[in-house]
Structure formats: C-alpha cells, structure tokens
C-alpha cells in the first residue's frame, strides 16, 4: 500500500471510513438508480477518485505549461495515442 505524508494512505487505499456528506436529493436518487442502495458508497468513491485523478492531471499540465509553455501538436498526438490508442484505431469509432 502506497502511503503519502504522515502515513496517510493514498487515495483509494486504506480502510473505509464513514463520513457524512450533503448531496442534493436528485443526485442521491440518480446514484441509487445506477448503483442501488448497497452500491452507493462504491459509486461515490469511484466518482471522487475520478475527480482526484483529474485534479492531479490538471496540476501536472499546469506545472508543465508553466515551465515549458504550451504543448506542441506532436506532444498532444503522443498523449492521445497513449491514452486512447493509435489514431488509426480510433477512426470511425464514437468516442
């Protein structure tokens, strides 16, 4: 298990801990409709982890562009290929 500063487990690791969070009723019902009552926590955990990954990626991009400037088209193409596969494999598919 990877740990961060002060022996705090990394996101997605460590024991589950109960927390209280306020969500709009419509959001709660949408999650329940998709995940069921027993899958609610897992659904919310996945959504939060997804947002943490997006935030981390944004920080990496901001750091890079602050230091080196905007990405070139070649760098963007390499990133797309790494994330989604070669461009020829993506042609004609709905993304």
Coordinates of N, CA and C in Angstrom, one line a residue:
X1 N 0.8 -1.2 0.0 CA 0.0 0.0 0.0 C 0.9 1.2 0.0
X2 N 0.7 2.1 -1.0 CA 1.4 3.4 -1.0 C 0.9 4.3 0.0
X3 N 1.8 5.0 0.7 CA 1.4 6.0 1.7 C 1.9 7.4 1.3
X4 N 1.2 8.4 1.7 CA 1.6 9.7 1.5 C 2.2 10.3 2.8
X5 N 2.4 11.6 2.8 CA 3.0 12.2 4.0 C 2.2 11.9 5.3
X6 N 2.9 11.7 6.4 CA 2.3 11.5 7.7 C 1.5 10.1 7.7
X7 N 2.0 9.2 6.9 CA 1.4 7.8 7.0 C -0.1 7.8 6.6
X8 N -0.5 8.7 5.8 CA -1.9 8.7 5.4 C -2.0 7.9 4.1
X9 N -2.8 6.9 4.0 CA -2.9 6.1 2.8 C -3.2 7.0 1.5
X10 N -2.7 6.6 0.4 CA -3.0 7.2 -0.9 C -4.5 7.1 -1.2
X11 N -5.0 8.0 -2.0 CA -6.5 7.9 -2.4 C -6.8 6.5 -3.0
X12 N -7.9 5.9 -2.5 CA -8.3 4.6 -2.9 C -7.7 3.5 -2.1
X13 N -6.9 3.8 -1.1 CA -6.3 2.8 -0.3 C -6.6 3.0 1.2
X14 N -6.4 2.0 2.0 CA -6.6 2.1 3.4 C -8.0 1.7 3.7
X15 N -8.4 1.6 5.0 CA -9.7 1.1 5.4 C -10.8 2.1 5.0
X16 N -12.0 1.6 4.8 CA -13.1 2.5 4.6 C -13.5 3.3 5.9
X17 N -13.8 4.5 5.7 CA -14.1 5.4 6.9 C -15.5 6.0 6.5
X18 N -16.4 6.0 7.5 CA -17.7 6.6 7.3 C -17.6 8.1 7.5
X19 N -18.2 8.8 6.5 CA -18.2 10.3 6.6 C -19.7 10.7 6.3
X20 N -19.9 11.9 6.6 CA -21.2 12.5 6.3 C -21.0 13.6 5.2
X21 N -21.8 13.5 4.2 CA -21.8 14.5 3.1 C -23.2 14.9 2.7
X22 N -23.4 16.1 2.4 CA -24.7 16.5 2.0 C -24.7 16.6 0.4
X23 N -25.7 15.9 -0.1 CA -25.9 15.9 -1.6 C -27.3 16.3 -1.9
X24 N -27.5 16.9 -3.1 CA -28.9 17.2 -3.5 C -29.7 15.9 -3.7
X25 N -30.9 16.0 -3.4 CA -31.8 14.8 -3.4 C -31.8 14.2 -4.8
X26 N -31.8 15.0 -5.9 CA -31.8 14.5 -7.2 C -30.5 13.7 -7.5
X27 N -29.4 14.2 -7.0 CA -28.1 13.5 -7.1 C -28.2 12.1 -6.4
X28 N -28.7 12.1 -5.2 CA -28.8 10.9 -4.4 C -29.7 9.9 -5.2
X29 N -30.8 10.3 -5.7 CA -31.7 9.4 -6.4 C -31.0 8.9 -7.7
X30 N -30.3 9.7 -8.4 CA -29.6 9.3 -9.6 C -28.5 8.2 -9.3
X31 N -27.8 8.4 -8.2 CA -26.8 7.4 -7.8 C -27.5 6.1 -7.4
X32 N -28.5 6.2 -6.6 CA -29.3 5.0 -6.2 C -29.8 4.2 -7.4
X33 N -30.3 5.0 -8.4 CA -30.9 4.4 -9.6 C -29.8 3.6 -10.4
X34 N -28.6 4.1 -10.4 CA -27.5 3.5 -11.1 C -26.8 2.4 -10.3
X35 N -26.6 2.6 -9.0 CA -25.8 1.7 -8.2 C -26.6 0.9 -7.2
X36 N -27.8 1.2 -7.0 CA -28.6 0.5 -6.0 C -28.1 1.0 -4.6
X37 N -28.9 0.7 -3.6 CA -28.6 1.2 -2.2 C -27.3 0.6 -1.7
X38 N -27.0 -0.6 -2.0 CA -25.8 -1.3 -1.5 C -24.5 -0.8 -2.3
X39 N -24.7 -0.3 -3.5 CA -23.5 0.2 -4.2 C -23.3 1.7 -4.1
X40 N -24.0 2.4 -3.3 CA -23.9 3.8 -3.2 C -22.5 4.3 -2.9
X41 N -22.0 3.7 -1.8 CA -20.6 4.1 -1.4 C -19.6 3.9 -2.4
X42 N -19.6 2.7 -3.1 CA -18.7 2.4 -4.1 C -18.8 3.4 -5.3
X43 N -20.0 3.7 -5.6 CA -20.2 4.7 -6.7 C -19.6 6.0 -6.4
X44 N -19.9 6.5 -5.2 CA -19.4 7.8 -4.8 C -17.9 7.8 -4.7
X45 N -17.3 6.7 -4.1 CA -15.8 6.5 -4.1 C -15.2 6.6 -5.4
X46 N -15.8 5.9 -6.4 CA -15.3 5.9 -7.8 C -15.3 7.3 -8.4
X47 N -16.4 8.0 -8.1 CA -16.6 9.4 -8.6 C -15.5 10.3 -8.0
X48 N -15.3 10.2 -6.7 CA -14.3 11.1 -6.0 C -12.9 10.7 -6.5
X49 N -12.6 9.5 -6.6 CA -11.3 9.1 -7.2 C -11.1 9.6 -8.6
X50 N -12.1 9.6 -9.4 CA -12.0 10.1 -10.8 C -11.7 11.6 -10.7
X51 N -12.4 12.3 -9.8 CA -12.1 13.8 -9.7 C -10.7 14.1 -9.2
X52 N -10.2 13.3 -8.3 CA -8.9 13.4 -7.7 C -7.9 13.2 -8.9
X53 N -8.1 12.2 -9.7 CA -7.2 12.0 -10.8 C -7.2 13.1 -11.8
X54 N -8.4 13.6 -12.1 CA -8.5 14.8 -13.0 C -7.7 16.0 -12.4
X55 N -7.9 16.3 -11.1 CA -7.2 17.4 -10.4 C -5.7 17.2 -10.5
X56 N -5.2 16.0 -10.3 CA -3.8 15.7 -10.3 C -3.3 15.9 -11.7
X57 N -4.0 15.5 -12.7 CA -3.6 15.7 -14.1 C -3.5 17.1 -14.5
X58 N -4.5 17.9 -14.0 CA -4.6 19.3 -14.3 C -3.3 20.0 -13.7
X59 N -3.0 19.6 -12.5 CA -1.8 20.2 -11.8 C -0.5 19.8 -12.6
X60 N -0.4 18.6 -13.1 CA 0.8 18.2 -13.9 C 0.8 19.1 -15.2
X61 N -0.3 19.2 -15.8 CA -0.3 20.0 -17.1 C 0.0 21.5 -16.8
X62 N -0.6 22.1 -15.7 CA -0.3 23.4 -15.4 C 1.2 23.6 -15.0
X63 N 1.8 22.7 -14.3 CA 3.2 22.8 -14.0 C 4.1 22.7 -15.3
X64 N 3.7 21.8 -16.2 CA 4.5 21.6 -17.4 C 4.4 22.9 -18.3
X65 N 3.2 23.4 -18.5 CA 3.0 24.5 -19.3 C 3.6 25.8 -18.7
X66 N 3.6 25.9 -17.4 CA 4.2 27.0 -16.7 C 5.7 27.0 -16.9
X67 N 6.3 25.8 -17.0 CA 7.7 25.7 -17.1 C 8.2 25.7 -18.6
X68 N 7.5 25.0 -19.4 CA 7.9 24.8 -20.8 C 7.0 25.4 -21.9
X69 N 5.9 26.0 -21.5 CA 5.0 26.6 -22.5 C 4.0 25.6 -22.9
X70 N 3.1 26.0 -23.8 CA 2.0 25.1 -24.3 C 2.6 23.8 -25.0
X71 N 1.8 22.8 -24.9 CA 2.1 21.5 -25.6 C 2.1 21.7 -27.1
X72 N 3.0 21.1 -27.8 CA 3.0 21.1 -29.3 C 2.0 20.1 -29.8
X73 N 1.7 20.2 -31.1 CA 0.7 19.3 -31.7 C 1.3 17.8 -31.6
X74 N 2.6 17.7 -31.7 CA 3.2 16.4 -31.7 C 3.1 15.8 -30.2
X75 N 3.3 16.6 -29.2 CA 3.1 16.2 -27.8 C 1.6 15.8 -27.6
X76 N 0.7 16.6 -28.1 CA -0.7 16.3 -27.9 C -1.1 14.9 -28.6
X77 N -0.5 14.7 -29.8 CA -0.8 13.5 -30.5 C -0.2 12.3 -29.8
X78 N 1.0 12.4 -29.2 CA 1.5 11.4 -28.4 C 0.7 11.1 -27.2
X79 N 0.2 12.1 -26.5 CA -0.6 11.9 -25.3 C -2.0 11.2 -25.7
X80 N -2.6 11.7 -26.8 CA -3.8 11.0 -27.2 C -3.6 9.5 -27.5
X81 N -2.5 9.2 -28.2 CA -2.1 7.9 -28.5 C -1.9 7.0 -27.3
X82 N -1.3 7.6 -26.3 CA -1.0 6.9 -25.0 C -2.3 6.6 -24.3
X83 N -3.2 7.6 -24.3 CA -4.5 7.5 -23.6 C -5.5 6.6 -24.3
X84 N -5.6 6.8 -25.6 CA -6.7 6.2 -26.4 C -6.3 5.2 -27.5
X85 N -5.0 5.0 -27.6 CA -4.5 4.1 -28.7 C -4.2 4.9 -29.9
X86 N -3.6 4.3 -30.9 CA -3.2 5.0 -32.1 C -4.4 5.6 -32.8
X87 N -4.2 6.7 -33.5 CA -5.3 7.4 -34.2 C -6.0 6.5 -35.2
X88 N -5.2 5.7 -35.9 CA -5.9 4.8 -36.9 C -6.9 3.8 -36.2
X89 N -6.7 3.5 -35.0 CA -7.6 2.6 -34.3 C -8.8 3.3 -33.8
X90 N -8.8 4.7 -33.7 CA -9.9 5.5 -33.2 C -10.8 6.0 -34.4
X91 N -10.3 5.9 -35.6 CA -11.1 6.4 -36.7 C -12.4 5.7 -36.8
X92 N -13.5 6.4 -37.0 CA -14.8 5.8 -37.2 C -15.5 5.3 -36.0
X93 N -14.8 5.4 -34.8 CA -15.4 5.0 -33.6 C -16.0 6.2 -32.9
X94 N -17.1 6.0 -32.2 CA -17.6 7.1 -31.4 C -16.8 7.2 -30.1
X95 N -16.3 8.3 -29.8 CA -15.5 8.5 -28.6 C -16.3 9.1 -27.5

